CSV table of C-alpha atoms and ligand atoms in Angstrom, one decimal:
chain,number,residue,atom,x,y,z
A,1,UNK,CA,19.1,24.6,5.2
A,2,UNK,CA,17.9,23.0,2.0
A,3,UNK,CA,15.4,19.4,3.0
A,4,UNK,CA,16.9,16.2,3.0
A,5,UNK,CA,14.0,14.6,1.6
A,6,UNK,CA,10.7,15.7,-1.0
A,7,UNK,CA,7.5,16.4,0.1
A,8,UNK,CA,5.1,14.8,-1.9
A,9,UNK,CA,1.0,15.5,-1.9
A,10,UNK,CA,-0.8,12.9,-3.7
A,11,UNK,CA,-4.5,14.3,-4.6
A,12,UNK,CA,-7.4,13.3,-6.3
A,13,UNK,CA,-11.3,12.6,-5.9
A,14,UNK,CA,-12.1,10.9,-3.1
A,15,UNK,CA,-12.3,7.2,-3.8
A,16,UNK,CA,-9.1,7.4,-6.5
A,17,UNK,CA,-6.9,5.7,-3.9
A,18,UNK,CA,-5.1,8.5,-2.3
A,19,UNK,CA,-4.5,6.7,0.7
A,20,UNK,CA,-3.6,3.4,-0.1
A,21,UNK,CA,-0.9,4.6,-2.5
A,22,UNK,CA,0.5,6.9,0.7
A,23,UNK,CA,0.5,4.1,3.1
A,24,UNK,CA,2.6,2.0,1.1
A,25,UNK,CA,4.8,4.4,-0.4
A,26,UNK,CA,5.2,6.0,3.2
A,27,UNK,CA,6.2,2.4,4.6
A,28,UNK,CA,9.0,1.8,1.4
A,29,UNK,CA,10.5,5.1,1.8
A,30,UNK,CA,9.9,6.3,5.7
A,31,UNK,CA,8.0,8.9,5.2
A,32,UNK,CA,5.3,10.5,7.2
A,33,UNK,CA,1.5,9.7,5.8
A,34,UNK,CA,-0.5,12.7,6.7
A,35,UNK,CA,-4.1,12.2,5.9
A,36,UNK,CA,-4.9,15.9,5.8
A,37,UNK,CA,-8.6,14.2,6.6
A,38,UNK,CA,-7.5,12.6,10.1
A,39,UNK,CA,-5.2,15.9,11.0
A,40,UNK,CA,-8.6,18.1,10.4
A,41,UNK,CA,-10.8,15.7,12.6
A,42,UNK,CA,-7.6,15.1,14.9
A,43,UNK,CA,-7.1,18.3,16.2
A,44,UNK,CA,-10.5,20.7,15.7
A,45,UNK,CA,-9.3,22.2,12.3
A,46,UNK,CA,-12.4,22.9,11.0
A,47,UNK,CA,-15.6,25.1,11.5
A,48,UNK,CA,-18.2,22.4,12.2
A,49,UNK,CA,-19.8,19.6,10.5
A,50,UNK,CA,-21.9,19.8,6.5
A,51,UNK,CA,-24.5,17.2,7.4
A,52,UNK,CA,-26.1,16.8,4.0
A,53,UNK,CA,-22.4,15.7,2.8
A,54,UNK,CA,-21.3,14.0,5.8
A,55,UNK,CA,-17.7,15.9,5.9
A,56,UNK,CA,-16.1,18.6,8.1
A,57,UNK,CA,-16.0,22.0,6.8
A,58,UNK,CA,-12.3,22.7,6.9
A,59,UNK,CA,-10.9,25.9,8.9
A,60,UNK,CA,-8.1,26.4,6.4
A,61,UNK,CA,-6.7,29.4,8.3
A,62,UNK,CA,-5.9,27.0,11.1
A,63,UNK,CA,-5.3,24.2,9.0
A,64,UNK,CA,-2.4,25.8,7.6
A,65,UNK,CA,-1.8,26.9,11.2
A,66,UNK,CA,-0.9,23.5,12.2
A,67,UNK,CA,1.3,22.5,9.1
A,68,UNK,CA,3.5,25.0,9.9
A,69,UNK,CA,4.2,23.7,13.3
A,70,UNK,CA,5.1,20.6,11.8
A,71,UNK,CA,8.9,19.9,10.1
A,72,UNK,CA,7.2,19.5,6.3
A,73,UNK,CA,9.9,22.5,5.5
A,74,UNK,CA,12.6,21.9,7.0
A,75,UNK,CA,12.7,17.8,6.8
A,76,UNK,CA,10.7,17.2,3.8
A,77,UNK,CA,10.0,13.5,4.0
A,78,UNK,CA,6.1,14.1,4.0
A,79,UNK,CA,3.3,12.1,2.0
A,80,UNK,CA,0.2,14.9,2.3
A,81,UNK,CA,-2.9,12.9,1.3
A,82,UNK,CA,-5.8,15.0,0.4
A,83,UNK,CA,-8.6,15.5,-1.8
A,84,UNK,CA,-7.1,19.6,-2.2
A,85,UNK,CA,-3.8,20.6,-3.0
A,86,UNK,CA,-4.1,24.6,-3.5
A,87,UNK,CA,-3.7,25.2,0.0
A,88,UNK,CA,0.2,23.9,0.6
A,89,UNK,CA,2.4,26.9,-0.3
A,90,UNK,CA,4.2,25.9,-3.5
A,91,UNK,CA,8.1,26.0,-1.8
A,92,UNK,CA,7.0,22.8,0.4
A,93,UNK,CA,5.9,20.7,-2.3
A,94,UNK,CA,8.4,19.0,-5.0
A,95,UNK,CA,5.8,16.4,-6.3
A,96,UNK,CA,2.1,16.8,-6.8
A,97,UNK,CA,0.7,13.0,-7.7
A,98,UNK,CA,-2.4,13.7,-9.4
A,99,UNK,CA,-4.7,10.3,-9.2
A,100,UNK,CA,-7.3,9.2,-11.3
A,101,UNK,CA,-9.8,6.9,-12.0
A,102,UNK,CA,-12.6,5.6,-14.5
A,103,UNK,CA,-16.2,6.4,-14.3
A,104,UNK,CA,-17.1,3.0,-13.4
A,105,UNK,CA,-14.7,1.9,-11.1
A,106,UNK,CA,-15.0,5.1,-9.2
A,107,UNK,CA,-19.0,4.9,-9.1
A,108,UNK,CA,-18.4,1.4,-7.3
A,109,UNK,CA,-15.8,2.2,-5.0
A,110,UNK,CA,-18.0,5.5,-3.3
A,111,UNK,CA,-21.3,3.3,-3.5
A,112,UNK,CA,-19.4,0.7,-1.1
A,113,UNK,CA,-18.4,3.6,1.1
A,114,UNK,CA,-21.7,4.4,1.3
A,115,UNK,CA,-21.9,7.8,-0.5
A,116,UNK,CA,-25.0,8.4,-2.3
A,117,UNK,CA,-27.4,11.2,-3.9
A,118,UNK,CA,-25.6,14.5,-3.7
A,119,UNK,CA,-22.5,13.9,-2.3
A,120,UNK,CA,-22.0,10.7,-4.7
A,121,UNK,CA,-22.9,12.7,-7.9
A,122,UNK,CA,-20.8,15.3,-7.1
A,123,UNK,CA,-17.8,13.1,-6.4
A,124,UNK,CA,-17.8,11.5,-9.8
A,125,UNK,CA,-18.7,14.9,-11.7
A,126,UNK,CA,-15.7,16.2,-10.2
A,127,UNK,CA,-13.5,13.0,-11.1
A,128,UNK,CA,-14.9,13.2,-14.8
A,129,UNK,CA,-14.7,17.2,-15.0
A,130,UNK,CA,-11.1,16.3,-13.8
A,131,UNK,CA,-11.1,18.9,-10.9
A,132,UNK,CA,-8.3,18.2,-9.2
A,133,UNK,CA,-6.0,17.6,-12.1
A,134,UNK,CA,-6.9,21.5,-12.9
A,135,UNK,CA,-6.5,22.5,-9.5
A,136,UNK,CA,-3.1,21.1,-9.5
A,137,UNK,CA,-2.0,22.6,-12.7
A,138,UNK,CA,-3.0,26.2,-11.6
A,139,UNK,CA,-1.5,25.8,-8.3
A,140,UNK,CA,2.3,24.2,-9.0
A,141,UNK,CA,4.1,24.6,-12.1
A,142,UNK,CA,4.3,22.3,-14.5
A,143,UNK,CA,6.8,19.7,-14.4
A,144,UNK,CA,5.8,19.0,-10.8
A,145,UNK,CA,2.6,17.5,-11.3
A,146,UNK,CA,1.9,14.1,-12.7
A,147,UNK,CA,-1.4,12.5,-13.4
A,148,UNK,CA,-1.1,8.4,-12.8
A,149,UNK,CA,-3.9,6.3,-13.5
A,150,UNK,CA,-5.6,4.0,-10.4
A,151,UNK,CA,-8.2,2.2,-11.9
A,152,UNK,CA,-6.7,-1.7,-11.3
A,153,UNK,CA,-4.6,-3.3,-8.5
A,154,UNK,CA,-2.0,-3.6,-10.2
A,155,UNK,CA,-1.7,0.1,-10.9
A,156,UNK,CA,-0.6,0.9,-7.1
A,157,UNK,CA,2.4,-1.6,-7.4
A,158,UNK,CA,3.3,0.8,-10.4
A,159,UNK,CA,2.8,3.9,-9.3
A,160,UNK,CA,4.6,3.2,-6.5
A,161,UNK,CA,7.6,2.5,-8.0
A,162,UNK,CA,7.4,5.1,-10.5
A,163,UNK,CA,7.4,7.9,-7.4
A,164,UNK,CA,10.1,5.7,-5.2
A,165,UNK,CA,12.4,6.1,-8.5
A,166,UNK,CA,11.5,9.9,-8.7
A,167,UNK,CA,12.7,9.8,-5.1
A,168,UNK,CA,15.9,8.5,-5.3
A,169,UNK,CA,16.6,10.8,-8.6
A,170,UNK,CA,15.6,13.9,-6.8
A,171,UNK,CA,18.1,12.9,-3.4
A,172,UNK,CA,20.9,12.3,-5.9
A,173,UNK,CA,20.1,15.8,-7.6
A,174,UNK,CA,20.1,17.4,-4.0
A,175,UNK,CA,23.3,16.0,-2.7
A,176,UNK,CA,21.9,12.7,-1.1
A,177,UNK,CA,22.9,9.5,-2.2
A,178,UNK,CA,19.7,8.2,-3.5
A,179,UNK,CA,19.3,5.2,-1.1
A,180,UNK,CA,15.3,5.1,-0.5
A,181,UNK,CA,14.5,4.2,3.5
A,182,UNK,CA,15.0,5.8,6.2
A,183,UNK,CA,14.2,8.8,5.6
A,184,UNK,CA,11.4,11.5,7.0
A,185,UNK,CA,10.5,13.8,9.3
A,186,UNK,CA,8.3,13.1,12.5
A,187,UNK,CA,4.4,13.5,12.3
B,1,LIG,P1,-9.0,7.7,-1.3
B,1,LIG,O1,-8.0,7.8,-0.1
B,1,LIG,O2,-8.6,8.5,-2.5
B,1,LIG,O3,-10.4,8.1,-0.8
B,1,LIG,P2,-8.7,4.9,-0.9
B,1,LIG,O4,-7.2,4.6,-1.0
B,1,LIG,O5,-9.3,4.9,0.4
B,1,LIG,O6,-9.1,6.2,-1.7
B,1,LIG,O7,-9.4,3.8,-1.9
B,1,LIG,C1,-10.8,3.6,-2.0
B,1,LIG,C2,-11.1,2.2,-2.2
B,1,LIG,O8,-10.7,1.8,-3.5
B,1,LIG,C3,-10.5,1.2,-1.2
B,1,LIG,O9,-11.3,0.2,-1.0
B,1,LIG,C4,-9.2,0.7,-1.9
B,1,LIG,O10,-8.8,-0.6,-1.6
B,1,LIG,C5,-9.7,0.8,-3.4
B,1,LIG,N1,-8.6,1.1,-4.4
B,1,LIG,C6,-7.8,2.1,-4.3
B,1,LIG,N2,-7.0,2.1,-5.4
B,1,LIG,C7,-7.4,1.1,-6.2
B,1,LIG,C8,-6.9,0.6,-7.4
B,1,LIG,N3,-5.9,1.2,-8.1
B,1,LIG,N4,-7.5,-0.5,-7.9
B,1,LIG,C9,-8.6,-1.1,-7.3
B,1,LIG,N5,-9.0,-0.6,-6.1
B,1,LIG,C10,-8.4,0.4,-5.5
């Protein structure tokens, strides 16, 4: 049975704005938001804590585990918000939202979170060595990924709209009749 609705993984550095763009395009278009982040915490899938970085060290084995148990490929209709996107087998995913963000703003954004020495560094080396965006190209074909820019406020309200319109495009290519709403699987 072919999805009635995309899967869409929106990436990035941490910081970028990963998940305010999926909370809000996951309310306009009733999707589900999974924060890859929360599931990991949620429900053990990881192999213990890296304390000089403050993050969980993901089990990938079982976090791909658990992803399967959920209707990502047979509903579509999922937002998956993470700072990885090689791990989502490429037949699940028909949009890979690659986010970035200047130096500057990005420096400020981890600082209020709190990150610093290592961990900060390293977040904003990998945002200027533009990580992710190469991760994404190696790991879906081309025309699926798109890099968006999320340096000001008023970028979200853009972006946003820019993916809702690839949304209803790609229901009206797959037999649906474009309406945006409504939609999704269940988390
Ligand atoms: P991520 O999920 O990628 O770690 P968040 O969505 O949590 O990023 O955003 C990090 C911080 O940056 C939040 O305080 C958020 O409000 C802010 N932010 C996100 N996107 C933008 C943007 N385009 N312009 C200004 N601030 C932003």
């Amino acid at each position: 049975m072919p999805r009635a609705n995309p899967n869409i993984v929106i990436t990035g550095t941490p910081g970028v704005g990963k998940t305010t763009h999926a909370e809000q395009l996951a309310r306009n278009l009733g999707f589900v938001h999974l924060s890859i982040n929360q599931l990991v915490k949620d429900h053990g899938l990881h192999e213990g804590r890296d304390e000089e970085m403050g993050s969980w060290v993901v089990d990938e084995d079982k976090l791909l585990d658990h992803l399967e148990t959920l209707p990502i490929h047979t509903t579509g209709g999922y937002i998956l918000d993470w700072h990885a996107c090689d791990l989502f087998p490429e037949r699940w995913i028909d949009l890979v939202v690659v986010l970035r963000c200047e130096t500057t703003a990005l420096y400020d954004r981890l600082t209020a979170r709190g990150y610093k020495g290592r961990k900060l560094e390293e977040n904003v080396d990998s945002e200027i060595m533009q990580v992710l965006l190469e991760e994404a190209r190696a790991s879906y074909s081309e025309e699926v990924v798109v890099e968006l820019r999320s340096n000001e406020v008023e970028d979200v309200e853009g972006n946003v709209g820019r993916v809702e319109e690839w949304v209803k495009a790609w229901r009206r290519d797959h037999g649906g009749d474009g309406d945006v709403g409504g939609g999704g699987g269940e988390e």
